[in-house]
XYZ file of C-alpha atoms in Angstrom:
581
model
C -33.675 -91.967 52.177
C -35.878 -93.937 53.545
C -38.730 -92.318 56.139
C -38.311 -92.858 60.059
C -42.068 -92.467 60.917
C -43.545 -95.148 62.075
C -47.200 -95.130 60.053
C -44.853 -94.381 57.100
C -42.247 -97.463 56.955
C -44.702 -100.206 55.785
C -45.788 -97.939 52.611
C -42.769 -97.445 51.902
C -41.496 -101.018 51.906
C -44.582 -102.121 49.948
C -43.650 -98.939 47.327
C -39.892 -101.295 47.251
C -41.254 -104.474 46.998
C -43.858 -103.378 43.988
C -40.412 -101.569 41.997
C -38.333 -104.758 42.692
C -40.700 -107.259 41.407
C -41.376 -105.055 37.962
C -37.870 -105.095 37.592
C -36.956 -108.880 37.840
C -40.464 -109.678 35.691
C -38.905 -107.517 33.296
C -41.877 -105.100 33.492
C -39.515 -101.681 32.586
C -38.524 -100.078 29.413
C -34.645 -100.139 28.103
C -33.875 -96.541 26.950
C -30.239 -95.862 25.557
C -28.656 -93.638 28.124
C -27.977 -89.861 27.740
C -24.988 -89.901 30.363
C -22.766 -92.484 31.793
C -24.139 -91.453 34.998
C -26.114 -89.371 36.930
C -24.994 -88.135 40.135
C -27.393 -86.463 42.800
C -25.843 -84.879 46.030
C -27.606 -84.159 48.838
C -25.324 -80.989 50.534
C -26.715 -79.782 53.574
C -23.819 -77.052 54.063
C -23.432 -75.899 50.301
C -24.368 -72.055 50.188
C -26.371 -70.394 47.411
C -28.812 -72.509 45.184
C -29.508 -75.813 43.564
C -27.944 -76.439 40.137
C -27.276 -79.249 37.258
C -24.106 -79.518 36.296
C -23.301 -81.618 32.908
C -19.967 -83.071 33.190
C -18.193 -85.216 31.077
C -19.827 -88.788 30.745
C -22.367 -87.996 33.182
C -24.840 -85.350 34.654
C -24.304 -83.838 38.227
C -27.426 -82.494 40.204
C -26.745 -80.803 43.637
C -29.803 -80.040 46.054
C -29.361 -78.166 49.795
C -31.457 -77.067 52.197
C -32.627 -74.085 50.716
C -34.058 -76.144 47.474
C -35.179 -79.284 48.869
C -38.026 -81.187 47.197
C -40.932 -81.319 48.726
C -39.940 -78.752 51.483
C -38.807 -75.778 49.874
C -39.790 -75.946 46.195
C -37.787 -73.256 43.824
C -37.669 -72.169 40.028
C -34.283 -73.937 40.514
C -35.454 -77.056 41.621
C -37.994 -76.869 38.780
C -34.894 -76.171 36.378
C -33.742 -79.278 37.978
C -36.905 -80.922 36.652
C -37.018 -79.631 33.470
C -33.437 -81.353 32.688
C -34.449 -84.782 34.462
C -37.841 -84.609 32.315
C -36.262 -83.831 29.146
C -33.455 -87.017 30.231
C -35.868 -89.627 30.967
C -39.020 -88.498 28.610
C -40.895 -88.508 32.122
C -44.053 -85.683 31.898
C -43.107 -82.973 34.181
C -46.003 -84.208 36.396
C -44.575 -87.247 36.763
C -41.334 -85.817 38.193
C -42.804 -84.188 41.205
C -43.940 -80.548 39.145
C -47.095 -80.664 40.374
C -46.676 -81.730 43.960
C -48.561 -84.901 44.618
C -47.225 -87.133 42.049
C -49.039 -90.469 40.444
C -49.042 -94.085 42.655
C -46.909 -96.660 41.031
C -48.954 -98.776 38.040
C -49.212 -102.117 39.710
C -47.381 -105.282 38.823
C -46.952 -106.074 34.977
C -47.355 -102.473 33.772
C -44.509 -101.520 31.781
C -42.616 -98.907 34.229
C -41.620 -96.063 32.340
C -39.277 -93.804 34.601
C -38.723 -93.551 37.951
C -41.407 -92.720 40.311
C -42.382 -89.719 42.438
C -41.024 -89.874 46.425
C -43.587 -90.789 48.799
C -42.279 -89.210 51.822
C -40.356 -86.269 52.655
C -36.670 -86.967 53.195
C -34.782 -85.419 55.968
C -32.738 -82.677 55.235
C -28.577 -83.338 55.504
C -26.469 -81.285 57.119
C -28.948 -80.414 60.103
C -32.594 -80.877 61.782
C -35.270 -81.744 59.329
C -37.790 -78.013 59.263
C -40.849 -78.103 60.238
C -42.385 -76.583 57.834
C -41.505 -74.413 53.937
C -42.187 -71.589 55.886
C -39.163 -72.048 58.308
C -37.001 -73.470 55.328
C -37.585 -70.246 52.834
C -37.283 -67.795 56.233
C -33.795 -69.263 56.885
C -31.032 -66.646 56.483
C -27.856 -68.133 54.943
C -25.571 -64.937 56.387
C -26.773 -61.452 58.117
C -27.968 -59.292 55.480
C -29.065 -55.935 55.896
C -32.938 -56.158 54.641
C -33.418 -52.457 55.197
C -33.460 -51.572 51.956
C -31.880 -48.247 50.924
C -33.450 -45.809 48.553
C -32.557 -45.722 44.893
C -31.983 -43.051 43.087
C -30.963 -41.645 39.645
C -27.243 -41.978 40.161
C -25.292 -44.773 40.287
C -23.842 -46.863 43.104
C -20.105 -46.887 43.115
C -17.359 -48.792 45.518
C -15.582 -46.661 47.699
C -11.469 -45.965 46.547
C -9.475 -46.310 49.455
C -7.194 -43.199 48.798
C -5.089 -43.547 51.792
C -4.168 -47.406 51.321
C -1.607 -47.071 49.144
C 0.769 -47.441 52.282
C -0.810 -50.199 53.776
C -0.580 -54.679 52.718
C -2.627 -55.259 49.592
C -6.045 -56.723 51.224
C -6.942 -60.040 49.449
C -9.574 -60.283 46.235
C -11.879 -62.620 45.646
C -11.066 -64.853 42.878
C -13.864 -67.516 42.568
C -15.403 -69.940 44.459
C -14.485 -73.748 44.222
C -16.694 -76.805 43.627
C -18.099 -76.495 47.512
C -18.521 -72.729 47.033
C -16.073 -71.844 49.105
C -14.152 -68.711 48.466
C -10.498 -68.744 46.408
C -8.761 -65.704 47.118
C -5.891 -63.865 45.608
C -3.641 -62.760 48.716
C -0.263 -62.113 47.797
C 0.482 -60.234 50.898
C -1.056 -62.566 53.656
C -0.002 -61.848 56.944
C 0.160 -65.495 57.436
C 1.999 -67.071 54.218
C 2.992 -64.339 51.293
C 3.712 -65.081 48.230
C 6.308 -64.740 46.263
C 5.051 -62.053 44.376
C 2.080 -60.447 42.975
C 2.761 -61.292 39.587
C -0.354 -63.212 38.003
C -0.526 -65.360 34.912
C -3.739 -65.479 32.837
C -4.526 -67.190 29.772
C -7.513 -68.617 27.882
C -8.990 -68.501 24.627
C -11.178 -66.059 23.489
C -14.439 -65.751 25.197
C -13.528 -67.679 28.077
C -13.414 -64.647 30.750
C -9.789 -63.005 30.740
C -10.678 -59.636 29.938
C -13.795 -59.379 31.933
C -11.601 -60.495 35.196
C -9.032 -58.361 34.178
C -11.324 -55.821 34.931
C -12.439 -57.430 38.312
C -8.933 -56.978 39.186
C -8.042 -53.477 37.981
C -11.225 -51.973 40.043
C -10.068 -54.031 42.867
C -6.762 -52.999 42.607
C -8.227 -49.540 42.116
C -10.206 -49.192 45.067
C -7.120 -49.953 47.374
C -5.849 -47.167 45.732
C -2.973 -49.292 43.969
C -1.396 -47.109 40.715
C -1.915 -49.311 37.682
C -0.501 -49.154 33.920
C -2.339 -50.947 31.531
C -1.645 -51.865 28.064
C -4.712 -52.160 25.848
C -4.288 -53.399 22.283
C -7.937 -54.980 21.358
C -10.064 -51.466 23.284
C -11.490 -53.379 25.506
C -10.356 -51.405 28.338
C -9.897 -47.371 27.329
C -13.155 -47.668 25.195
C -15.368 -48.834 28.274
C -16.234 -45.657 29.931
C -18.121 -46.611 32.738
C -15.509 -48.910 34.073
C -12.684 -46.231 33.679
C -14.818 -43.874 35.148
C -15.097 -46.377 38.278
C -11.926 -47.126 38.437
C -10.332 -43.673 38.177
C -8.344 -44.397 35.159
C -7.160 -41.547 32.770
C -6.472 -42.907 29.095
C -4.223 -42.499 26.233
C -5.446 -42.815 22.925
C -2.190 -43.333 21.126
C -3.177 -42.799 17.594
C -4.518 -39.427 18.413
C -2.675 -38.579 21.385
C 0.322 -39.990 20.455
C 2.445 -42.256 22.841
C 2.299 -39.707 26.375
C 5.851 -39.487 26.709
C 9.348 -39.696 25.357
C 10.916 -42.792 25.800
C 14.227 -41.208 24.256
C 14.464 -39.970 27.980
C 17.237 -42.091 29.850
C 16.236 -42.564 33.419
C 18.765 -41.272 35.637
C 20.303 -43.598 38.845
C 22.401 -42.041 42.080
C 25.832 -42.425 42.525
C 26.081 -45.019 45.254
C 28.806 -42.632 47.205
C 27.938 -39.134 46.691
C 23.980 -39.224 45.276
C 24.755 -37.278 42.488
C 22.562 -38.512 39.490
C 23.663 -39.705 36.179
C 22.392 -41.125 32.937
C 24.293 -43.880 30.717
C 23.672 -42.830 27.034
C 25.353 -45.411 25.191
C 23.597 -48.514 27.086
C 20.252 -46.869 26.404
C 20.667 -46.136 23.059
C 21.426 -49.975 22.741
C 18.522 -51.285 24.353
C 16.561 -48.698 22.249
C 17.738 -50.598 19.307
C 17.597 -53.745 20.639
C 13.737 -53.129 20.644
C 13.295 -52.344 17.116
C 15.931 -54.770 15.946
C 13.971 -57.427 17.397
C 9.929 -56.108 16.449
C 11.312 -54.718 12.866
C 13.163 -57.820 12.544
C 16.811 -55.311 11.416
C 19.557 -56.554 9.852
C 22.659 -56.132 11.665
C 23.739 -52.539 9.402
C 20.028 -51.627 9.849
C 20.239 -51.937 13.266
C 23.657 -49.934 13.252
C 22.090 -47.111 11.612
C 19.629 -46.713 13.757
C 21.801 -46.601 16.707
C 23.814 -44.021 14.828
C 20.614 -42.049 14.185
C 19.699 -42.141 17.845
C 23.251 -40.931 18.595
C 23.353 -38.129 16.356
C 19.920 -37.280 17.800
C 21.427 -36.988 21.343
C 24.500 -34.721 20.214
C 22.043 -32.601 18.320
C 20.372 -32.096 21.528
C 23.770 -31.482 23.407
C 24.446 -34.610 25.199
C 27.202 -36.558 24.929
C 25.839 -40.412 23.632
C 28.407 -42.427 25.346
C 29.580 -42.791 28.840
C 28.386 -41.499 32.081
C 27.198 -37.864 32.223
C 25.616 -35.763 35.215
C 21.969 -35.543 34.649
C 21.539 -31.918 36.136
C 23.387 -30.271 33.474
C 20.816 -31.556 30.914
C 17.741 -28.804 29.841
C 16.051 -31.228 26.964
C 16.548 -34.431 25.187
C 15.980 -35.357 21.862
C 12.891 -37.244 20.220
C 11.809 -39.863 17.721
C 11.076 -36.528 15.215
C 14.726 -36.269 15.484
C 15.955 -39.603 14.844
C 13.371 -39.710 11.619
C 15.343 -36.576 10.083
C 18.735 -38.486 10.418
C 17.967 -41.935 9.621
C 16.500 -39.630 6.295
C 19.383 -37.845 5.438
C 21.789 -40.303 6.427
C 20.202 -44.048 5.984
C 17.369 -44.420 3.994
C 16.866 -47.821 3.710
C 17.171 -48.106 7.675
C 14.782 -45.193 7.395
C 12.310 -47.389 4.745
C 12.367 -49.591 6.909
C 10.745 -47.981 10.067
C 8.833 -45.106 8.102
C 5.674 -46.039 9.780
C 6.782 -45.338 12.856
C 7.834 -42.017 11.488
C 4.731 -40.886 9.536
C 1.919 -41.696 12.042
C 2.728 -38.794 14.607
C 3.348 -40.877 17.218
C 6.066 -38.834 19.204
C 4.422 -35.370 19.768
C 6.106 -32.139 20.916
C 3.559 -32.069 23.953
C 5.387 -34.497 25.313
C 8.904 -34.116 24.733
C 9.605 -33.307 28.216
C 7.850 -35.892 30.106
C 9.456 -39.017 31.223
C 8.397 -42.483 32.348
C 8.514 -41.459 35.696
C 5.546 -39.362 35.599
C 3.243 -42.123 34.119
C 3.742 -44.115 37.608
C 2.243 -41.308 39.445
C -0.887 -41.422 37.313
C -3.494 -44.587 36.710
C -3.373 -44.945 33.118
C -4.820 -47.034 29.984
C -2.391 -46.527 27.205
C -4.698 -47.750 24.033
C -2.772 -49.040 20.985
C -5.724 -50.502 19.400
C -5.990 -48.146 16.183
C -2.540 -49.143 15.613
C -3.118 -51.335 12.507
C 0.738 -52.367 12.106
C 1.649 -55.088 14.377
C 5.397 -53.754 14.061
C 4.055 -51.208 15.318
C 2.201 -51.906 18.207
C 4.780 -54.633 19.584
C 7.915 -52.192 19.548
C 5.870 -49.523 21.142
C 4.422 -51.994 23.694
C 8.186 -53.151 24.332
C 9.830 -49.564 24.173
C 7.157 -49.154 27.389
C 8.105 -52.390 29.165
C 12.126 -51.181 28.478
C 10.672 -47.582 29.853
C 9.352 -49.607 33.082
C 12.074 -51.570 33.836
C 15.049 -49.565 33.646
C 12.703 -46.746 35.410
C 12.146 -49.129 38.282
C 15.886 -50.365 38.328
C 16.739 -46.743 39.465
C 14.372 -47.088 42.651
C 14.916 -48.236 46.093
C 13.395 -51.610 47.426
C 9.861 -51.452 48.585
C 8.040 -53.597 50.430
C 4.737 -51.730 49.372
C 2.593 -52.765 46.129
C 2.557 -49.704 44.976
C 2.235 -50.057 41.133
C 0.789 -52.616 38.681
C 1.467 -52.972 34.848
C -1.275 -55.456 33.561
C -0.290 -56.820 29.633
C -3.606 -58.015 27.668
C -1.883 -59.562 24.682
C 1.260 -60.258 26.777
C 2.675 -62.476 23.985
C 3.570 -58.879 22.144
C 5.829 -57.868 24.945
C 7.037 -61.180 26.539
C 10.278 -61.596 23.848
C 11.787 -58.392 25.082
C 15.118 -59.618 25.847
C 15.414 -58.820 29.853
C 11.599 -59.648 30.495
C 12.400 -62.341 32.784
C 14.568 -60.164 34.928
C 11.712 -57.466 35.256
C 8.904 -60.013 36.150
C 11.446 -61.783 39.083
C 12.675 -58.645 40.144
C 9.301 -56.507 40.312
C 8.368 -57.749 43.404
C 11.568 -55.969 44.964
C 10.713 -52.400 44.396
C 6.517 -52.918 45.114
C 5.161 -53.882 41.761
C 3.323 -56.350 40.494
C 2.852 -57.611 37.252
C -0.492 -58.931 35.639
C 0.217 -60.644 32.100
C -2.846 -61.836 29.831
C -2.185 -64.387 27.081
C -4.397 -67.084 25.188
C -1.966 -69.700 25.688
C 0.131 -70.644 28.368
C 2.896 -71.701 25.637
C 3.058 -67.760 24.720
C 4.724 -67.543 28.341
C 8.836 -68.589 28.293
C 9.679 -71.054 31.135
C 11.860 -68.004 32.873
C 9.170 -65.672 32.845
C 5.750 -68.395 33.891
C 8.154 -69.296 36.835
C 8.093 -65.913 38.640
C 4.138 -65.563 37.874
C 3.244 -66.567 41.598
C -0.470 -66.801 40.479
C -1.699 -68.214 37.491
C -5.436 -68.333 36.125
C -5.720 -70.833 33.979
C -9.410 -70.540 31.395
C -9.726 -73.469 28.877
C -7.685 -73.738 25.362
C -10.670 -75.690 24.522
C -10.215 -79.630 24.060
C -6.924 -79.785 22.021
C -4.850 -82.555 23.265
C -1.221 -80.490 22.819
C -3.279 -77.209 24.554
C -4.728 -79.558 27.453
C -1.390 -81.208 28.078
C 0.281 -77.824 28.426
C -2.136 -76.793 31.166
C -1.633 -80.047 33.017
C 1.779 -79.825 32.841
C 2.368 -76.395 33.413
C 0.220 -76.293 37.160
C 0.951 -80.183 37.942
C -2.300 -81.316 37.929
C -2.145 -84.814 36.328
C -5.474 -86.509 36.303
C -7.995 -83.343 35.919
C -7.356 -83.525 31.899
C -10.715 -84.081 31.370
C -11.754 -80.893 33.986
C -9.228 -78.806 31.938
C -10.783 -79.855 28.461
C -14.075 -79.127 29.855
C -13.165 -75.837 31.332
C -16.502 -73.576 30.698
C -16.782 -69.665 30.127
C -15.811 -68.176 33.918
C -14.004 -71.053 34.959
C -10.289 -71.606 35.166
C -7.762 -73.500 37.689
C -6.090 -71.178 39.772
C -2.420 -72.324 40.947
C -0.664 -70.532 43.482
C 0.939 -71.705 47.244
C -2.509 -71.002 48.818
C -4.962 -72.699 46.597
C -2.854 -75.168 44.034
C -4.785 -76.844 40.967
C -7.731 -75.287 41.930
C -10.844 -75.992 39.702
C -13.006 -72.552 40.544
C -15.550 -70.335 38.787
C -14.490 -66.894 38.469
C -15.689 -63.880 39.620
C -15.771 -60.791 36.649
C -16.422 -57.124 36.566
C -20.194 -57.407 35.180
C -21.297 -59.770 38.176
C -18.879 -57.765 40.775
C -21.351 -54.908 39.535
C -24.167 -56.171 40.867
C -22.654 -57.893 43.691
C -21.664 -54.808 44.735
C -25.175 -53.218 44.563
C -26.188 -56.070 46.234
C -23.469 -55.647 49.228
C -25.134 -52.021 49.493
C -29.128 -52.871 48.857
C -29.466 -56.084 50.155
C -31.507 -57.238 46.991
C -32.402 -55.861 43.748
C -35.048 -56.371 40.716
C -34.396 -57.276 36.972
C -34.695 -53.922 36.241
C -32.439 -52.531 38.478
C -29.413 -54.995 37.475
C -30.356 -53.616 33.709
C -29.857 -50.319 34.816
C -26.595 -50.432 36.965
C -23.908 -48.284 35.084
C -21.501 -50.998 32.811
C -24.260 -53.680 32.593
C -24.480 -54.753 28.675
C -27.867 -56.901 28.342
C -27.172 -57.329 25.018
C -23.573 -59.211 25.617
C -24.647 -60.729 28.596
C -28.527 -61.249 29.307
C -29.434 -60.391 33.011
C -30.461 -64.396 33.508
C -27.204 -65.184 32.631
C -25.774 -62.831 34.961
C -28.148 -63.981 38.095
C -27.273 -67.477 37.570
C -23.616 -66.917 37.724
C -23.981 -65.110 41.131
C -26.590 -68.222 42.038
C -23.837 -70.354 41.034
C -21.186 -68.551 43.034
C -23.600 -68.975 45.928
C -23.553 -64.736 45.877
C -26.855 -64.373 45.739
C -30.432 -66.262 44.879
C -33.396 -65.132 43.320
C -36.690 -65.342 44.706
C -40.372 -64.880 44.682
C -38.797 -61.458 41.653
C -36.332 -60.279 43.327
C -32.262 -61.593 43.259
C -30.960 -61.105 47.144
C -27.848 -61.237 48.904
C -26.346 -64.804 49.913
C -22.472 -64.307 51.206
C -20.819 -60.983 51.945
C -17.192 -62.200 51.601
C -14.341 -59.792 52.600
């Protein structure tokens, strides 16, 4: 902008007048351009630091008051220069590096880039400072700068063990192009959602997993039971972050799957409350499930539910109709339907011998039913699973568990459970999943369902996902399409093509097509030693409990929170920007 000083106007218009004339004597140099365009914004109320953003066709550089040149100089701002250097060929000094700049060449010297400002502009947003000294003392929010003493152990966020009762408190989900906070809030006081169900996909690398974990220690802290389903070990194998969250894991493989799912879950007799299980419509949907991920023939399929049956009357309980459950001591497991499908059907038997010979079904748990998995917080790891078969009808035979489970359970207007599905695409053909995900919300549960594409996700089942986080399929024009499409955001194709790591659109009733960057368990790790300490060193981020230099380098991880507008480093040290709640 131009100056409003006096003694400064007539420089200024002689700078103007010395540019214009170069141009039309054709005193410049014709470079081909880089970008289609180059945008700079001047935003006085933008939080957290300057950045350069390169879009598609063009370069985007933002500057606030906290990095404004001239007035409050920053290793961001010299970023900045670094970029618009490397753009133009311009020496660094020449871009303002050094301070004072060089005087424009006089008429009919060939200009070579654009010249250094001669004044200071006025900041936007607000009253100009009068001096760096009251810019770099400003104080975006009130942050505790009494720092706390650090110790050996590490810092931990508290888990709310008495909020189980009490409306899920809304999560931070990202920030959007202005910085302002996205939230997830399925229980707003104001305007609830639907549900809590919440769609992710993206391709690898992109950021699922990592806010998957964001939302699990979240979810953890407000003391919400979760059920997760982990087929890659990203989740059990990660002890740190189970040992933050609370989480107790299953290592199938060794463990074997921790309980019986031959178990029938008993429902109450709407006029006297007597209980009673249905044997014969369990022992169908059992089959159902490994009819569909053995891919059975039809007498396959009818062997197996013969083998199932004769398993039950074995055990002494009738495997049709509608018995009492009190009069039942034990039930039968898959051990059991292994020695009949052998004796009786061995091709059926052939067939599913894996599932037979890996020692999956252990007497230790025999006894225990679903029901006592949704009192615990639990990773069930299927990872060592090498068969696919495998893994997708034990995966299903767990969803089946869940859902007939929560069928037998009153309404709830509580959260008070969570299944989250890395991999969802293994589970989401079982035959009544739509039904589960529309009726979940219902009896207080919420499900979380992680896929790389949202074409893995039927139409039924996408529909009752009241939240959906959508990374980038990268720039495929059938995978870009299907995002569009899917969140009704015609228009933003190129956005969604260009959709980095930790970015995704998030589309729910509160915040629809929203282009946001995310927030993920390694940067809520030092956000939340941040939240406690005010500020913190290199060193100290490297040492936090979870933090992996080697996958993600601690730069990288201080200019994500920079780029949040969480936090900013300075003068050594990375300090707190925005306490969101």
């Amino acid at each position: 902008s131009s100056p409003s000083k006096q003694e400064e106007i007539q420089a200024w218009i002689e700078t103007e007048q010395r540019v214009f004339q170069a141009v039309l004597q054709g005193q410049y140099e014709y470079r081909q351009a880089v970008h289609d365009a180059v945008v700079v914004s001047t935003e006085g109320q933008l939080p957290g630091t300057a950045e350069a953003n390169t879009l598609p066709g063009g370069m985007w550089l933002r500057i606030n008051q906290g990095h404004w040149p001239g007035v409050s100089d920053t290793p961001q701002l010299d970023e900045i220069r670094e970029q618009v250097s490397r753009l133009f060929g311009i020496p660094l000094d020449r871009c303002g590096q050094h301070g004072d700049g060089e005087e424009l060449p006089p008429p009919g010297h060939v200009v070579h880039g654009p010249s250094p400002a001669i004044t200071t502009p006025t900041v936007p947003g607000g009253e100009q400072p009068s001096s760096p000294e009251e810019m770099d003392n400003a104080q975006p929010v009130d942050v505790d700068t009494g720092r706390q003493a650090i110790g050996d152990s590490q810092d931990t966020m508290p888990i709310d063990h008495g909020g189980a009762a009490s409306p899920l408190k809304r999560i931070l989900l990202g920030v959007d192009d202005a910085r302002r906070p996205v939230y997830l809030d399925p229980q707003s006081p104001i305007d609830p959602l639907d549900n809590l169900n919440l769609m992710v996909t993206g391709s690898s690398g992109k950021g699922k997993t990592q806010l998957l974990k964001y939302l699990i220690l979240k979810l953890r802290e407000q003391h919400r039971n979760v059920l997760i389903l982990d087929f890659k070990n990203d989740f059990a194998s990660d002890t740190p972050f189970t040992e933050r969250a609370q989480l107790d894991r299953s290592f199938v493989t060794f463990d074997g799957l921790p309980y019986n799912p031959l178990i029938p879950n008993p429902v109450q007799h709407p006029a006297t409350g007597e209980m009673f299980i249905q044997p014969g419509q369990f022992i169908a949907g059992i089959s159902s499930v490994f009819r569909r991920t053995f891919r059975l023939g039809d007498q396959q399929t009818a062997g197996l539910k013969s083998a199932i049956s004769s398993a039950f009357e074995s055990a002494g309980i009738q495997a049709s109709g509608t018995i009492k459950y009190q009069n039942i001591d034990s039930f039968p497991d898959f051990h059991a339907v292994g020695i009949s499908l052998q004796q009786d059907n061995i091709k059926t038997f052939n067939r599913l011998q894996p599932l037979f010979s890996l020692g999956l079904f252990q007497p230790q748990f025999c006894s225990v039913s679903f029901h006592e998995l949704i009192d615990r917080s639990l990773i069930i790891d299927l990872s060592q699973i090498s068969s696919d078969d495998i893994k997708n009808a034990l995966a299903q035979l767990i969803v089946m568990s869940a859902h007939a489970y929560l069928n037998t359970l009153p309404h709830s207007g509580v959260i008070r459970q969570l299944f989250v599905i890395d991999e969802a695409h293994r589970v989401l053909d079982y035959e009544f999943m739509a039904d589960f995900v529309l009726q979940c919300r219902a009896y207080g549960v919420g499900m979380i369902l992680s896929s790389q594409y949202p074409s893995h996700f039927p139409q039924d089942v996408s529909s009752s996902m009241a939240t959906k986080v959508l990374h980038g399929n990268g720039r495929d024009a059938d995978r870009v399409r299907a995002i569009v499409q899917l969140i009704g955001c015609a228009g933003r194709e190129a956005d969604v093509s260009n959709l980095d790591r930790f970015q995704a659109f998030v589309d729910n009733r509160h915040s629809p097509h929203t282009l946001i960057r995310t927030m993920n368990y390694p940067l809520y790790l030092v956000w939340s030693f941040l939240l406690q300490h005010g500020e913190a060193t290199h060193e100290e981020i490297a040492n936090l409990e979870g933090i992996d230099t080697d996958k993600l380098p601690i730069n990288n991880l201080v200019r994500q929170l920079e780029r949040l507008g969480l936090a900013e480093e300075k003068e050594g040290h990375v300090r707190l920007l925005q306490r969101y709640e």
